[in-house]
Amino acid sequence: MKTYHFVHLNVHSHYSIQDGCATIRQLVDNAIKNRMSGMAITDTGNMYGIMEFFVYVSRVNQERKVQRKKPFKPILGCELYVTGVTAAEDSGQDFRLTVLAKNLVGYQNMMKLVSLSDNKHLHHKELETYHEGLIVCSGGERGEVYGWALKGDEARMQDAIKWYQQVFADDYYLELWRTAVHEEALSEQEKVNKMLIKAAKETGVKLVCTNDVHYVAPEDLSTYNTQRSIAQGTTIEEYVQNHPVLLRWLRNRKEMCELFADVPEAVANTIEILNK
């Protein structure tokens, strides 16, 4: 019987205000039920759920120790928005990054960065100053690398990759997504993924696959859509009409491994990051 090794590294709880509809407990319990060895919480622009996450997993691990099971590893993270490396200083444009704390120094630096980013764009130079102990993934859609790849601007994409590689070295990863359903969105994601796979070969930056999780199960999509329509001040029908369906639930290990079977290193690197 084949064993599937994968952990989620881009996960939003209900602490992602109006952008996540799963509790910490639901996310952890479902990851453990699927026999994952860990999981990250990366809420949007805040670390509100980190202490609850750590405390709950600590309690769970006490029970697992009694049962002689391996501990479940909580990866403390955040989704940050940073000014672009290749964008004009005054453009006001910001880009998404998945940021994970590798150790205590990284956790402290992540807290500093979240504080600096409160109510304003985080400048990439501040990220450079407080980079120690952090693992950074390129952020998928709304990420700077993704954006340039989607536009077909390989030069600017390479410039952004080189900057992050220079700052974070082996702790920088190119993030692959396959969350789209509709043909146009699928085509866009695959266009970007092909460019990122090519860039990884050329630069030596490793690939990692994530699922941009915002709820636990497929049947929670309607709840998520309701939440997002409230956030945007529209009806549910208007929101659904204007936003393509994305598969953002906590997919199981088998699903993720099969989804990225053609890029096995991207799956394996989720475990590499877990082990860091």
CSV table of C-alpha atoms in Angstrom, one decimal, residues 87-271:
chain,number,residue,atom,x,y,z
A,87,ALA,CA,7.6,47.5,-8.5
A,88,ALA,CA,8.0,51.3,-8.3
A,89,GLU,CA,8.5,52.6,-4.8
A,90,ASP,CA,5.4,54.7,-4.9
A,91,SER,CA,3.1,52.2,-6.7
A,92,GLY,CA,1.3,51.3,-3.5
A,93,GLN,CA,1.0,47.8,-4.8
A,94,ASP,CA,1.6,44.9,-2.4
A,95,PHE,CA,2.1,41.2,-2.9
A,96,ARG,CA,1.3,38.1,-0.9
A,97,LEU,CA,3.9,35.9,0.8
A,98,THR,CA,3.5,32.8,2.9
A,99,VAL,CA,5.8,33.2,5.8
A,100,LEU,CA,6.7,30.4,8.3
A,101,ALA,CA,8.8,30.6,11.5
A,102,LYS,CA,11.6,28.0,11.5
A,103,ASN,CA,12.7,28.7,15.1
A,104,LEU,CA,12.3,31.1,18.0
A,105,VAL,CA,14.2,33.9,16.2
A,106,GLY,CA,12.0,33.4,13.2
A,107,TYR,CA,8.9,33.6,15.4
A,108,GLN,CA,10.1,36.8,17.0
A,109,ASN,CA,10.9,38.3,13.6
A,110,MET,CA,7.5,37.3,12.2
A,111,MET,CA,5.8,39.1,15.2
A,112,LYS,CA,7.9,42.2,14.4
A,113,LEU,CA,7.0,42.1,10.7
A,114,VAL,CA,3.3,41.7,11.5
A,115,SER,CA,3.5,44.7,13.8
A,116,LEU,CA,5.2,46.8,11.2
A,117,SER,CA,2.6,45.8,8.6
A,118,ASP,CA,-0.4,46.8,10.7
A,119,ASN,CA,-2.5,49.2,8.7
A,120,LYS,CA,0.2,49.8,6.0
A,121,HIS,CA,2.2,48.0,3.4
A,122,LEU,CA,5.2,46.1,4.6
A,123,HIS,CA,8.2,47.2,2.7
A,124,HIS,CA,10.4,44.5,1.3
A,125,LYS,CA,13.5,46.2,2.9
A,126,GLU,CA,11.8,45.5,6.3
A,127,LEU,CA,11.5,41.9,5.3
A,128,GLU,CA,15.2,41.9,4.5
A,129,THR,CA,16.0,43.3,7.9
A,130,TYR,CA,14.0,40.7,9.8
A,131,HIS,CA,14.5,37.7,7.6
A,132,GLU,CA,16.5,35.5,10.0
A,133,GLY,CA,14.7,32.3,11.0
A,134,LEU,CA,12.0,32.6,8.4
A,135,ILE,CA,10.9,30.3,5.6
A,136,VAL,CA,9.2,32.1,2.8
A,137,CYS,CA,7.0,30.7,0.0
A,138,SER,CA,6.3,32.9,-3.1
A,139,GLY,CA,2.6,33.3,-2.2
A,140,GLY,CA,0.6,31.9,-5.1
A,141,GLU,CA,-1.9,34.2,-6.7
A,142,ARG,CA,-1.4,37.8,-5.7
A,143,GLY,CA,2.3,36.9,-5.2
A,144,GLU,CA,4.8,39.0,-7.1
A,145,VAL,CA,6.4,36.1,-8.8
A,146,TYR,CA,3.0,34.7,-9.8
A,147,GLY,CA,1.9,38.1,-11.1
A,148,TRP,CA,4.9,38.5,-13.5
A,149,ALA,CA,4.6,34.9,-14.6
A,150,LEU,CA,0.9,35.4,-15.5
A,151,LYS,CA,1.8,38.5,-17.5
A,152,GLY,CA,4.5,36.5,-19.3
A,153,ASP,CA,7.2,38.9,-18.0
A,154,GLU,CA,10.0,36.4,-17.4
A,155,ALA,CA,12.6,39.1,-16.7
A,156,ARG,CA,10.8,40.7,-13.8
A,157,MET,CA,9.8,37.3,-12.5
A,158,GLN,CA,13.4,36.3,-12.5
A,159,ASP,CA,14.4,39.5,-10.8
A,160,ALA,CA,11.9,38.9,-8.0
A,161,ILE,CA,13.0,35.3,-7.5
A,162,LYS,CA,16.7,36.3,-7.4
A,163,TRP,CA,16.0,38.9,-4.7
A,164,TYR,CA,14.2,36.5,-2.4
A,165,GLN,CA,16.8,33.8,-3.1
A,166,GLN,CA,19.6,36.2,-2.1
A,167,VAL,CA,17.8,37.1,1.2
A,168,PHE,CA,16.4,33.7,2.2
A,169,ALA,CA,18.8,31.3,0.4
A,170,ASP,CA,17.5,27.7,0.8
A,171,ASP,CA,14.5,28.9,2.9
A,172,TYR,CA,12.8,30.4,-0.2
A,173,TYR,CA,10.4,28.2,-2.2
A,174,LEU,CA,8.3,28.8,-5.3
A,175,GLU,CA,4.7,28.0,-4.5
A,176,LEU,CA,2.6,26.0,-6.9
A,177,TRP,CA,-1.3,26.1,-6.9
A,178,ARG,CA,-3.9,23.9,-8.5
A,179,THR,CA,-7.0,25.3,-6.9
A,180,ALA,CA,-8.9,26.3,-10.1
A,181,VAL,CA,-12.0,24.7,-11.6
A,182,HIS,CA,-13.1,26.7,-14.6
A,183,GLU,CA,-11.2,26.4,-17.8
A,184,GLU,CA,-9.8,30.0,-18.0
A,185,ALA,CA,-8.6,30.0,-14.4
A,186,LEU,CA,-7.1,26.5,-14.9
A,187,SER,CA,-5.3,27.7,-17.9
A,188,GLU,CA,-3.8,30.6,-16.0
A,189,GLN,CA,-2.6,28.5,-13.1
A,190,GLU,CA,-1.0,26.0,-15.4
A,191,LYS,CA,0.7,28.7,-17.4
A,192,VAL,CA,2.2,30.1,-14.2
A,193,ASN,CA,3.1,26.6,-12.9
A,194,LYS,CA,5.1,25.8,-16.0
A,195,MET,CA,7.0,29.0,-15.8
A,196,LEU,CA,7.8,28.4,-12.1
A,197,ILE,CA,8.9,24.8,-12.7
A,198,LYS,CA,11.2,26.2,-15.5
A,199,ALA,CA,12.5,28.9,-13.2
A,200,ALA,CA,13.2,26.4,-10.4
A,201,LYS,CA,15.4,24.4,-12.7
A,202,GLU,CA,17.3,27.5,-13.8
A,203,THR,CA,17.8,29.1,-10.4
A,204,GLY,CA,17.9,26.2,-8.1
A,205,VAL,CA,15.0,27.5,-6.0
A,206,LYS,CA,12.9,24.6,-4.8
A,207,LEU,CA,9.2,24.1,-5.5
A,208,VAL,CA,6.5,23.5,-3.0
A,209,CYS,CA,2.7,22.8,-3.5
A,210,THR,CA,0.0,24.4,-1.3
A,211,ASN,CA,-3.8,24.6,-1.4
A,212,ASP,CA,-4.6,28.0,0.0
A,213,VAL,CA,-7.0,26.4,2.5
A,214,HIS,CA,-9.9,28.5,3.8
A,215,TYR,CA,-12.3,25.9,5.0
A,216,VAL,CA,-12.3,22.2,6.0
A,217,ALA,CA,-14.5,20.3,3.6
A,218,PRO,CA,-16.0,20.8,0.1
A,219,GLU,CA,-19.5,21.3,1.5
A,220,ASP,CA,-18.3,24.3,3.4
A,221,LEU,CA,-17.9,26.3,0.1
A,222,SER,CA,-21.4,27.9,0.5
A,223,THR,CA,-20.5,29.1,4.0
A,224,TYR,CA,-17.3,30.6,2.7
A,225,ASN,CA,-19.1,32.3,-0.2
A,226,THR,CA,-21.6,33.8,2.3
A,227,GLN,CA,-18.8,35.1,4.4
A,228,ARG,CA,-17.0,36.7,1.4
A,229,SER,CA,-20.1,38.3,0.1
A,230,ILE,CA,-20.6,40.0,3.5
A,231,ALA,CA,-17.0,41.1,3.4
A,232,GLN,CA,-17.4,42.7,0.0
A,233,GLY,CA,-20.9,44.1,0.6
A,234,THR,CA,-22.6,42.1,-2.2
A,235,THR,CA,-25.3,39.5,-2.5
A,236,ILE,CA,-24.1,35.8,-2.5
A,237,GLU,CA,-25.3,35.6,-6.1
A,238,GLU,CA,-23.2,38.6,-7.1
A,239,TYR,CA,-20.1,37.2,-5.3
A,240,VAL,CA,-20.4,33.8,-6.9
A,241,GLN,CA,-21.0,35.3,-10.3
A,242,ASN,CA,-17.9,37.5,-10.1
A,243,HIS,CA,-15.5,35.0,-8.5
A,244,PRO,CA,-14.4,31.7,-10.1
A,245,VAL,CA,-14.8,28.6,-7.9
A,246,LEU,CA,-11.5,27.7,-6.2
A,247,LEU,CA,-11.0,24.3,-4.4
A,248,ARG,CA,-9.8,25.7,-1.1
A,249,TRP,CA,-10.7,22.9,1.4
A,250,LEU,CA,-8.2,20.9,3.5
A,251,ARG,CA,-7.6,18.3,0.9
A,252,ASN,CA,-6.2,15.0,2.1
A,253,ARG,CA,-2.7,13.7,1.6
A,254,LYS,CA,-3.7,11.3,-1.2
A,255,GLU,CA,-5.5,14.1,-3.1
A,256,MET,CA,-2.6,16.5,-2.9
A,257,CYS,CA,0.0,13.8,-3.8
A,258,GLU,CA,-2.0,12.8,-6.9
A,259,LEU,CA,-2.8,16.3,-7.9
A,260,PHE,CA,1.0,17.1,-8.0
A,261,ALA,CA,2.1,13.6,-9.1
A,262,ASP,CA,3.9,15.2,-12.1
A,263,VAL,CA,5.9,17.4,-9.7
A,264,PRO,CA,6.8,15.0,-6.8
A,265,GLU,CA,9.5,17.3,-5.5
A,266,ALA,CA,6.9,20.0,-4.7
A,267,VAL,CA,5.1,17.5,-2.5
A,268,ALA,CA,8.3,16.2,-0.9
A,269,ASN,CA,9.3,19.7,0.0
A,270,THR,CA,6.3,20.2,2.2
A,271,ILE,CA,7.9,17.5,4.4
